[in-house]
Amino acid sequence: MRRRLRGLLGLAIGGLVLAACTDTLPQSSFNSAGDVAQQQKDLLIPIIVIATVIFVLVEGALVWFLYKYRHREGSEPLQVHGNSRLEIAWTIAPALILAIITVPTVSMIYALAKAPAGKSMTVYAVGHQWWWEFDYPDLNITTANELYIPDDTQVYVKLCAAGTTNSGTPVGAPCTVPAPAVGEAVVHSFWVPRLAGKQDVVPGRTNTMTIEANEPGVYPGQCAEFCGLSHAFMRFKVIAQTPTDFQAWVTNQQAEAPTPVAGSAADGGLQVFNTAGCIGCHTIGGVSEGIGGPNLTHFGARDCFAGCMLSVTEENLSKWLHDPASVKPGSFMPNLNLTDDQVTSLVAYLESLK
Ligand code: CUA
């Protein structure tokens, strides 16, 4: 008994210590890093305070009554059944509290649902099984798993789910040029806790949300709606940059993929890419126009791949190319039975795509 108490006490203290250092948590709504998240947090905190006060009062009264009116020989508590005043009070009080919470909540839902009016940019976030595609319609850029944004700018995110419906119809529009994606069109949820609350990504409709980062930085996000086998590996990063750095990124992304030096390992990789089956699914600017898989034009400039489940290293890439589904359960990238040499040169090629 005493040991269990000590365990509980440890848990409680641990929780308090953790709560005290939210500033270092990369995926905490309490550690807001932009105006949208800040507004939501400013609403969340008073609601938590109200809920906590009510919890303590109600549970405290419950425990007190349990103790006070515990069973004792010959003691029958005063019966108050049918006390109209009490019943009216505890019907009206919760209704009032809910009304107090509803008004600011609903008005904020409407305020945040509007398209941004000031300095803004539109991106499409497309949920695939199980990775994120990011399209910049005005900049003509398509990338995956890493969403680059300028800081101090409202980014209007249009959310679409890509894939095929039960009846075999490909969906994805209007986010993408309707390209038949691999996998099923299912519900995902786009969530970058430090930049905004979560929003569902629903096949056949376009939900929108605004995210904003006040400072340059890397803000991890993840799919927050169960979407199949590798849902837990459907992560992504938002990388906020100064406008100058962002412009440099844009210029580089808009360029076609660099061509490897003839005879180099990367050049051998390009040959494998062209002949082993990769071109069916992957687009590389100036090389191939595949559909279904992530655009790899500047793959070598990314930090992570496979839904940000893995960082871009030779070891991870090699493991992945040998047998994707053994790394990421259910992966729609097939095992192409590549030889060790083919994998080595493909890795060199992918890493050269800066
Ligand atoms: Cu996509 Cu969970």
Tab-separated table of C-alpha atoms and ligand atoms in Angstrom:
chain	number	residue	atom	x	y	z
A	1	MET	CA	0.000	0.000	0.000
A	2	ARG	CA	2.718	2.395	1.052
A	3	ARG	CA	4.724	1.532	-2.073
A	4	ARG	CA	1.706	2.260	-4.259
A	5	LEU	CA	1.209	5.604	-2.513
A	6	ARG	CA	4.840	6.454	-3.078
A	7	GLY	CA	4.429	5.537	-6.776
A	8	LEU	CA	1.399	7.801	-7.104
A	9	LEU	CA	3.211	10.634	-5.365
A	10	GLY	CA	6.154	10.173	-7.742
A	11	LEU	CA	3.815	10.318	-10.739
A	12	ALA	CA	2.138	13.471	-9.462
A	13	ILE	CA	5.466	15.215	-8.819
A	14	GLY	CA	6.804	14.044	-12.189
A	15	GLY	CA	3.723	15.461	-13.895
A	16	LEU	CA	4.174	18.794	-12.161
A	17	VAL	CA	7.845	18.979	-13.111
A	18	LEU	CA	6.973	18.166	-16.747
A	19	ALA	CA	4.216	20.763	-16.762
A	20	ALA	CA	6.683	23.349	-15.505
A	21	CYS	CA	8.981	22.982	-18.506
A	22	THR	CA	6.511	23.199	-21.383
A	23	ASP	CA	8.781	25.805	-22.959
A	24	THR	CA	11.106	23.082	-24.121
A	25	LEU	CA	8.417	20.741	-25.479
A	26	PRO	CA	8.550	20.591	-29.294
A	27	GLN	CA	4.952	19.403	-29.668
A	28	SER	CA	2.959	21.149	-26.979
A	29	SER	CA	0.025	23.479	-27.550
A	30	PHE	CA	1.111	25.247	-24.355
A	31	ASN	CA	4.398	26.147	-26.011
A	32	SER	CA	2.794	28.308	-28.706
A	33	ALA	CA	5.110	29.872	-31.290
A	34	GLY	CA	2.753	31.925	-33.448
A	35	ASP	CA	-0.243	34.237	-33.303
A	36	VAL	CA	-2.837	31.610	-34.238
A	37	ALA	CA	-1.616	29.147	-31.607
A	38	GLN	CA	-1.371	31.999	-29.091
A	39	GLN	CA	-5.016	33.006	-29.602
A	40	GLN	CA	-6.094	29.400	-29.157
A	41	LYS	CA	-3.964	29.064	-26.029
A	42	ASP	CA	-5.464	32.275	-24.615
A	43	LEU	CA	-8.852	30.585	-24.905
A	44	LEU	CA	-7.662	27.194	-23.684
A	45	ILE	CA	-6.097	28.394	-20.427
A	46	PRO	CA	-9.224	30.054	-18.917
A	47	ILE	CA	-11.289	27.002	-19.915
A	48	ILE	CA	-8.799	24.720	-18.170
A	49	VAL	CA	-8.900	26.973	-15.087
A	50	ILE	CA	-12.724	26.918	-14.994
A	51	ALA	CA	-12.805	23.157	-15.526
A	52	THR	CA	-10.194	22.606	-12.815
A	53	VAL	CA	-12.067	24.716	-10.263
A	54	ILE	CA	-15.296	22.814	-11.006
A	55	PHE	CA	-13.486	19.485	-10.829
A	56	VAL	CA	-11.939	20.260	-7.465
A	57	LEU	CA	-15.247	21.571	-6.031
A	58	VAL	CA	-17.357	18.651	-7.264
A	59	GLU	CA	-14.864	15.891	-6.478
A	60	GLY	CA	-14.014	17.543	-3.149
A	61	ALA	CA	-17.710	17.631	-2.188
A	62	LEU	CA	-18.104	14.028	-3.329
A	63	VAL	CA	-15.189	12.795	-1.219
A	64	TRP	CA	-16.360	14.864	1.759
A	65	PHE	CA	-19.895	13.452	1.558
A	66	LEU	CA	-18.573	9.923	1.126
A	67	TYR	CA	-16.658	10.383	4.342
A	68	LYS	CA	-19.264	12.314	6.280
A	69	TYR	CA	-22.173	10.017	5.460
A	70	ARG	CA	-20.290	6.737	5.484
A	71	HIS	CA	-22.236	3.835	6.844
A	72	ARG	CA	-22.444	3.808	10.633
A	73	GLU	CA	-24.699	1.813	12.907
A	74	GLY	CA	-27.956	3.609	13.501
A	75	SER	CA	-27.173	6.739	11.484
A	76	GLU	CA	-29.538	7.775	8.719
A	77	PRO	CA	-28.622	11.047	6.953
A	78	LEU	CA	-31.176	13.780	6.429
A	79	GLN	CA	-33.151	13.028	3.238
A	80	VAL	CA	-33.227	15.999	0.806
A	81	HIS	CA	-34.818	14.326	-2.218
A	82	GLY	CA	-37.018	16.698	-4.215
A	83	ASN	CA	-35.347	19.919	-3.108
A	84	SER	CA	-36.472	22.218	-5.971
A	85	ARG	CA	-34.132	25.062	-5.113
A	86	LEU	CA	-31.069	22.812	-5.223
A	87	GLU	CA	-32.193	21.142	-8.444
A	88	ILE	CA	-32.858	24.449	-10.199
A	89	ALA	CA	-29.472	25.738	-9.016
A	90	TRP	CA	-27.500	22.783	-10.338
A	91	THR	CA	-29.330	22.911	-13.663
A	92	ILE	CA	-28.824	26.628	-14.213
A	93	ALA	CA	-25.222	26.843	-12.997
A	94	PRO	CA	-23.722	24.396	-15.561
A	95	ALA	CA	-25.837	25.947	-18.344
A	96	LEU	CA	-24.436	29.369	-17.461
A	97	ILE	CA	-20.869	28.092	-17.322
A	98	LEU	CA	-21.260	26.392	-20.710
A	99	ALA	CA	-22.708	29.585	-22.182
A	100	ILE	CA	-19.721	31.545	-20.844
A	101	ILE	CA	-17.351	29.076	-22.546
A	102	THR	CA	-19.364	28.824	-25.777
A	103	VAL	CA	-19.445	32.497	-26.724
A	104	PRO	CA	-15.670	33.094	-27.039
A	105	THR	CA	-15.136	29.589	-28.443
A	106	VAL	CA	-17.634	29.935	-31.287
A	107	SER	CA	-16.548	33.463	-32.135
A	108	MET	CA	-12.922	32.305	-32.318
A	109	ILE	CA	-13.881	29.377	-34.567
A	110	TYR	CA	-15.414	31.840	-37.013
A	111	ALA	CA	-12.569	34.358	-36.726
A	112	LEU	CA	-9.872	31.744	-37.357
A	113	ALA	CA	-11.797	30.113	-40.223
A	114	LYS	CA	-11.521	33.253	-42.348
A	115	ALA	CA	-8.861	33.409	-45.034
A	116	PRO	CA	-6.017	35.627	-43.799
A	117	ALA	CA	-6.338	39.261	-44.819
A	118	GLY	CA	-2.784	40.537	-44.273
A	119	LYS	CA	0.594	39.249	-45.426
A	120	SER	CA	-0.181	35.676	-46.408
A	121	MET	CA	0.676	32.700	-48.559
A	122	THR	CA	-1.355	29.666	-49.662
A	123	VAL	CA	-0.109	26.072	-49.547
A	124	TYR	CA	-1.846	22.769	-50.186
A	125	ALA	CA	-1.206	20.045	-47.639
A	126	VAL	CA	-2.180	16.739	-49.144
A	127	GLY	CA	-2.533	13.687	-46.905
A	128	HIS	CA	-1.413	10.433	-48.496
A	129	GLN	CA	-1.111	7.005	-46.907
A	130	TRP	CA	1.302	7.751	-45.054
A	131	TRP	CA	3.128	10.934	-45.867
A	132	TRP	CA	2.406	14.576	-46.572
A	133	GLU	CA	2.699	16.318	-49.897
A	134	PHE	CA	3.099	20.093	-49.849
A	135	ASP	CA	2.228	22.088	-52.957
A	136	TYR	CA	2.817	25.807	-53.418
A	137	PRO	CA	0.363	26.693	-56.203
A	138	ASP	CA	1.665	30.234	-56.689
A	139	LEU	CA	5.317	29.197	-56.661
A	140	ASN	CA	5.000	26.009	-58.695
A	141	ILE	CA	6.764	23.878	-56.063
A	142	THR	CA	5.871	20.378	-54.915
A	143	THR	CA	7.663	18.792	-52.004
A	144	ALA	CA	7.078	16.223	-49.274
A	145	ASN	CA	7.100	15.973	-45.490
A	146	GLU	CA	8.854	19.308	-44.922
A	147	LEU	CA	6.751	22.454	-45.163
A	148	TYR	CA	8.905	25.559	-45.570
A	149	ILE	CA	7.227	28.848	-44.692
A	150	PRO	CA	8.393	32.429	-44.224
A	151	ASP	CA	8.175	33.542	-40.588
A	152	ASP	CA	5.791	36.259	-39.481
A	153	THR	CA	3.446	35.384	-42.352
A	154	GLN	CA	-0.030	33.926	-42.202
A	155	VAL	CA	0.058	30.671	-44.125
A	156	TYR	CA	-3.346	29.593	-45.400
A	157	VAL	CA	-3.265	25.800	-45.578
A	158	LYS	CA	-5.758	24.027	-47.831
A	159	LEU	CA	-6.109	20.431	-46.735
A	160	CYS	CA	-6.917	17.556	-49.068
A	161	ALA	CA	-6.757	13.787	-48.818
A	162	ALA	CA	-5.339	11.961	-51.826
A	163	GLY	CA	-5.875	8.350	-52.783
A	164	THR	CA	-8.559	6.141	-54.193
A	165	THR	CA	-12.096	5.728	-52.885
A	166	ASN	CA	-13.778	2.336	-52.362
A	167	SER	CA	-15.318	2.569	-55.817
A	168	GLY	CA	-11.891	3.139	-57.355
A	169	THR	CA	-12.227	6.846	-58.062
A	170	PRO	CA	-9.074	8.873	-57.471
A	171	VAL	CA	-9.551	11.954	-55.307
A	172	GLY	CA	-7.191	14.723	-54.344
A	173	ALA	CA	-8.577	17.713	-56.203
A	174	PRO	CA	-8.648	20.609	-55.874
A	175	CYS	CA	-5.360	20.464	-53.981
A	176	THR	CA	-3.547	18.516	-56.666
A	177	VAL	CA	-3.968	18.219	-60.366
A	178	PRO	CA	-6.118	15.106	-59.926
A	179	ALA	CA	-3.373	12.535	-59.897
A	180	PRO	CA	-4.193	8.943	-59.005
A	181	ALA	CA	-2.419	8.606	-55.679
A	182	VAL	CA	-1.344	5.265	-54.343
A	183	GLY	CA	-3.301	4.010	-51.345
A	184	GLU	CA	-6.732	4.795	-50.013
A	185	ALA	CA	-8.308	8.204	-49.681
A	186	VAL	CA	-8.908	8.310	-45.921
A	187	VAL	CA	-9.327	10.923	-43.220
A	188	HIS	CA	-6.108	12.407	-41.815
A	189	SER	CA	-5.583	15.318	-39.456
A	190	PHE	CA	-3.043	18.087	-39.873
A	191	TRP	CA	-1.502	19.139	-36.573
A	192	VAL	CA	1.458	21.352	-35.725
A	193	PRO	CA	0.819	21.910	-32.005
A	194	ARG	CA	3.088	24.946	-31.629
A	195	LEU	CA	1.556	26.749	-34.628
A	196	ALA	CA	-2.183	25.909	-34.518
A	197	GLY	CA	-4.820	23.440	-33.412
A	198	LYS	CA	-5.594	20.375	-35.489
A	199	GLN	CA	-7.836	20.229	-38.539
A	200	ASP	CA	-9.236	17.135	-40.256
A	201	VAL	CA	-8.233	16.285	-43.807
A	202	VAL	CA	-11.299	14.756	-45.449
A	203	PRO	CA	-11.460	13.032	-48.864
A	204	GLY	CA	-13.612	14.956	-51.310
A	205	ARG	CA	-13.636	18.260	-49.469
A	206	THR	CA	-11.165	21.046	-48.854
A	207	ASN	CA	-10.779	22.135	-45.249
A	208	THR	CA	-8.659	25.161	-44.526
A	209	MET	CA	-6.707	26.563	-41.625
A	210	THR	CA	-4.153	29.266	-40.946
A	211	ILE	CA	-0.786	28.642	-39.343
A	212	GLU	CA	1.826	31.201	-38.438
A	213	ALA	CA	5.291	31.114	-36.880
A	214	ASN	CA	6.572	34.276	-35.235
A	215	GLU	CA	10.218	33.201	-35.341
A	216	PRO	CA	12.362	31.039	-37.617
A	217	GLY	CA	12.541	27.484	-36.324
A	218	VAL	CA	11.577	23.874	-36.860
A	219	TYR	CA	8.116	22.907	-35.658
A	220	PRO	CA	7.282	19.190	-35.668
A	221	GLY	CA	3.821	18.069	-36.709
A	222	GLN	CA	1.996	14.808	-37.185
A	223	CYS	CA	-1.140	13.228	-38.532
A	224	ALA	CA	-3.594	13.184	-35.647
A	225	GLU	CA	-6.324	10.956	-37.055
A	226	PHE	CA	-5.993	7.196	-37.381
A	227	CYS	CA	-5.510	6.581	-41.100
A	228	GLY	CA	-4.277	3.017	-41.388
A	229	LEU	CA	-1.244	0.872	-40.628
A	230	SER	CA	1.470	3.524	-40.523
A	231	HIS	CA	-0.599	6.386	-39.108
A	232	ALA	CA	1.874	6.742	-36.236
A	233	PHE	CA	4.684	7.296	-38.764
A	234	MET	CA	2.889	10.057	-40.651
A	235	ARG	CA	4.903	12.942	-39.335
A	236	PHE	CA	6.159	16.167	-40.878
A	237	LYS	CA	8.079	19.310	-40.067
A	238	VAL	CA	7.244	22.944	-40.572
A	239	ILE	CA	10.419	24.940	-41.156
A	240	ALA	CA	9.946	28.678	-40.709
A	241	GLN	CA	12.625	30.887	-42.213
A	242	THR	CA	13.394	34.568	-42.540
A	243	PRO	CA	11.990	35.982	-45.815
A	244	THR	CA	15.512	36.067	-47.319
A	245	ASP	CA	16.239	32.424	-46.464
A	246	PHE	CA	12.787	31.411	-47.633
A	247	GLN	CA	13.332	33.133	-50.981
A	248	ALA	CA	16.633	31.271	-51.387
A	249	TRP	CA	14.796	28.007	-50.681
A	250	VAL	CA	12.133	28.877	-53.260
A	251	THR	CA	14.724	29.692	-55.931
A	252	ASN	CA	16.488	26.389	-55.340
A	253	GLN	CA	13.227	24.388	-55.337
A	254	GLN	CA	12.104	25.934	-58.617
A	255	ALA	CA	15.265	24.801	-60.379
A	256	GLU	CA	15.363	21.409	-62.055
A	257	ALA	CA	17.247	18.596	-60.378
A	258	PRO	CA	21.039	18.823	-60.651
A	259	THR	CA	22.500	16.429	-63.234
A	260	PRO	CA	25.170	14.091	-61.846
A	261	VAL	CA	28.697	14.119	-63.272
A	262	ALA	CA	28.999	11.455	-65.974
A	263	GLY	CA	30.553	8.270	-64.643
A	264	SER	CA	30.022	9.158	-60.949
A	265	ALA	CA	28.226	6.927	-58.453
A	266	ALA	CA	25.267	9.324	-58.589
A	267	ASP	CA	25.189	8.999	-62.381
A	268	GLY	CA	24.928	5.230	-61.961
A	269	GLY	CA	22.054	5.892	-59.550
A	270	LEU	CA	20.285	7.981	-62.154
A	271	GLN	CA	20.461	5.018	-64.560
A	272	VAL	CA	18.953	2.740	-61.868
A	273	PHE	CA	16.260	5.345	-61.203
A	274	ASN	CA	15.371	5.399	-64.892
A	275	THR	CA	15.289	1.634	-65.381
A	276	ALA	CA	14.336	-0.103	-62.121
A	277	GLY	CA	10.770	1.183	-61.915
A	278	CYS	CA	11.168	4.332	-59.788
A	279	ILE	CA	9.985	6.664	-62.564
A	280	GLY	CA	6.469	5.205	-62.473
A	281	CYS	CA	5.714	6.847	-59.124
A	282	HIS	CA	8.307	9.560	-58.549
A	283	THR	CA	8.691	12.880	-60.286
A	284	ILE	CA	12.142	14.410	-60.502
A	285	GLY	CA	12.125	17.767	-62.305
A	286	GLY	CA	13.765	17.331	-65.708
A	287	VAL	CA	14.056	13.537	-65.300
A	288	SER	CA	10.705	11.866	-64.747
A	289	GLU	CA	7.006	12.475	-64.289
A	290	GLY	CA	5.748	9.754	-61.986
A	291	ILE	CA	2.487	9.762	-60.096
A	292	GLY	CA	1.582	8.506	-56.650
A	293	GLY	CA	4.851	8.832	-54.738
A	294	PRO	CA	6.631	11.878	-53.318
A	295	ASN	CA	8.301	14.356	-55.676
A	296	LEU	CA	12.054	13.814	-55.250
A	297	THR	CA	13.442	16.751	-57.276
A	298	HIS	CA	15.384	18.205	-54.309
A	299	PHE	CA	15.338	15.164	-52.065
A	300	GLY	CA	18.974	15.631	-50.997
A	301	ALA	CA	18.091	18.984	-49.432
A	302	ARG	CA	15.602	17.349	-47.050
A	303	ASP	CA	16.324	16.135	-43.534
A	304	CYS	CA	13.729	13.396	-43.351
A	305	PHE	CA	11.779	10.998	-45.549
A	306	ALA	CA	9.083	8.295	-45.409
A	307	GLY	CA	6.648	10.549	-43.564
A	308	CYS	CA	9.563	12.003	-41.564
A	309	MET	CA	9.877	8.635	-39.889
A	310	LEU	CA	13.558	8.477	-40.875
A	311	SER	CA	16.299	11.056	-41.219
A	312	VAL	CA	18.121	11.217	-44.529
A	313	THR	CA	21.278	9.143	-43.958
A	314	GLU	CA	22.996	6.587	-46.177
A	315	GLU	CA	22.138	3.818	-43.742
A	316	ASN	CA	18.417	4.678	-43.535
A	317	LEU	CA	18.078	5.170	-47.276
A	318	SER	CA	19.763	1.878	-47.984
A	319	LYS	CA	17.502	0.011	-45.545
A	320	TRP	CA	14.471	1.717	-47.073
A	321	LEU	CA	15.348	1.020	-50.708
A	322	HIS	CA	16.018	-2.655	-49.980
A	323	ASP	CA	12.540	-3.237	-48.532
A	324	PRO	CA	10.303	-0.239	-47.707
A	325	ALA	CA	7.507	-2.216	-46.054
A	326	SER	CA	9.917	-3.820	-43.566
A	327	VAL	CA	10.767	-0.308	-42.340
A	328	LYS	CA	7.312	1.244	-42.571
A	329	PRO	CA	4.437	-1.220	-42.216
A	330	GLY	CA	2.016	-1.160	-45.143
A	331	SER	CA	4.197	1.131	-47.265
A	332	PHE	CA	2.879	1.374	-50.812
A	333	MET	CA	6.404	1.642	-52.202
A	334	PRO	CA	7.105	-1.871	-53.489
A	335	ASN	CA	10.211	-3.905	-52.866
A	336	LEU	CA	11.967	-3.647	-56.248
A	337	ASN	CA	14.492	-6.364	-55.331
A	338	LEU	CA	17.401	-4.014	-55.947
A	339	THR	CA	20.928	-5.373	-55.624
A	340	ASP	CA	23.341	-3.889	-53.061
A	341	ASP	CA	25.197	-2.093	-55.866
A	342	GLN	CA	21.984	-0.619	-57.266
A	343	VAL	CA	20.992	0.603	-53.812
A	344	THR	CA	24.407	2.159	-53.186
A	345	SER	CA	24.312	4.136	-56.425
A	346	LEU	CA	20.654	5.153	-55.921
A	347	VAL	CA	21.546	6.484	-52.463
A	348	ALA	CA	24.401	8.501	-54.018
A	349	TYR	CA	22.001	9.877	-56.634
A	350	LEU	CA	19.260	10.778	-54.125
A	351	GLU	CA	21.754	12.532	-51.868
A	352	SER	CA	23.065	14.524	-54.846
A	353	LEU	CA	19.607	16.017	-55.465
A	354	LYS	CA	20.224	19.173	-53.454
B	1	CUA	CU1	-2.660	10.172	-41.734
B	1	CUA	CU2	-3.024	9.339	-39.538
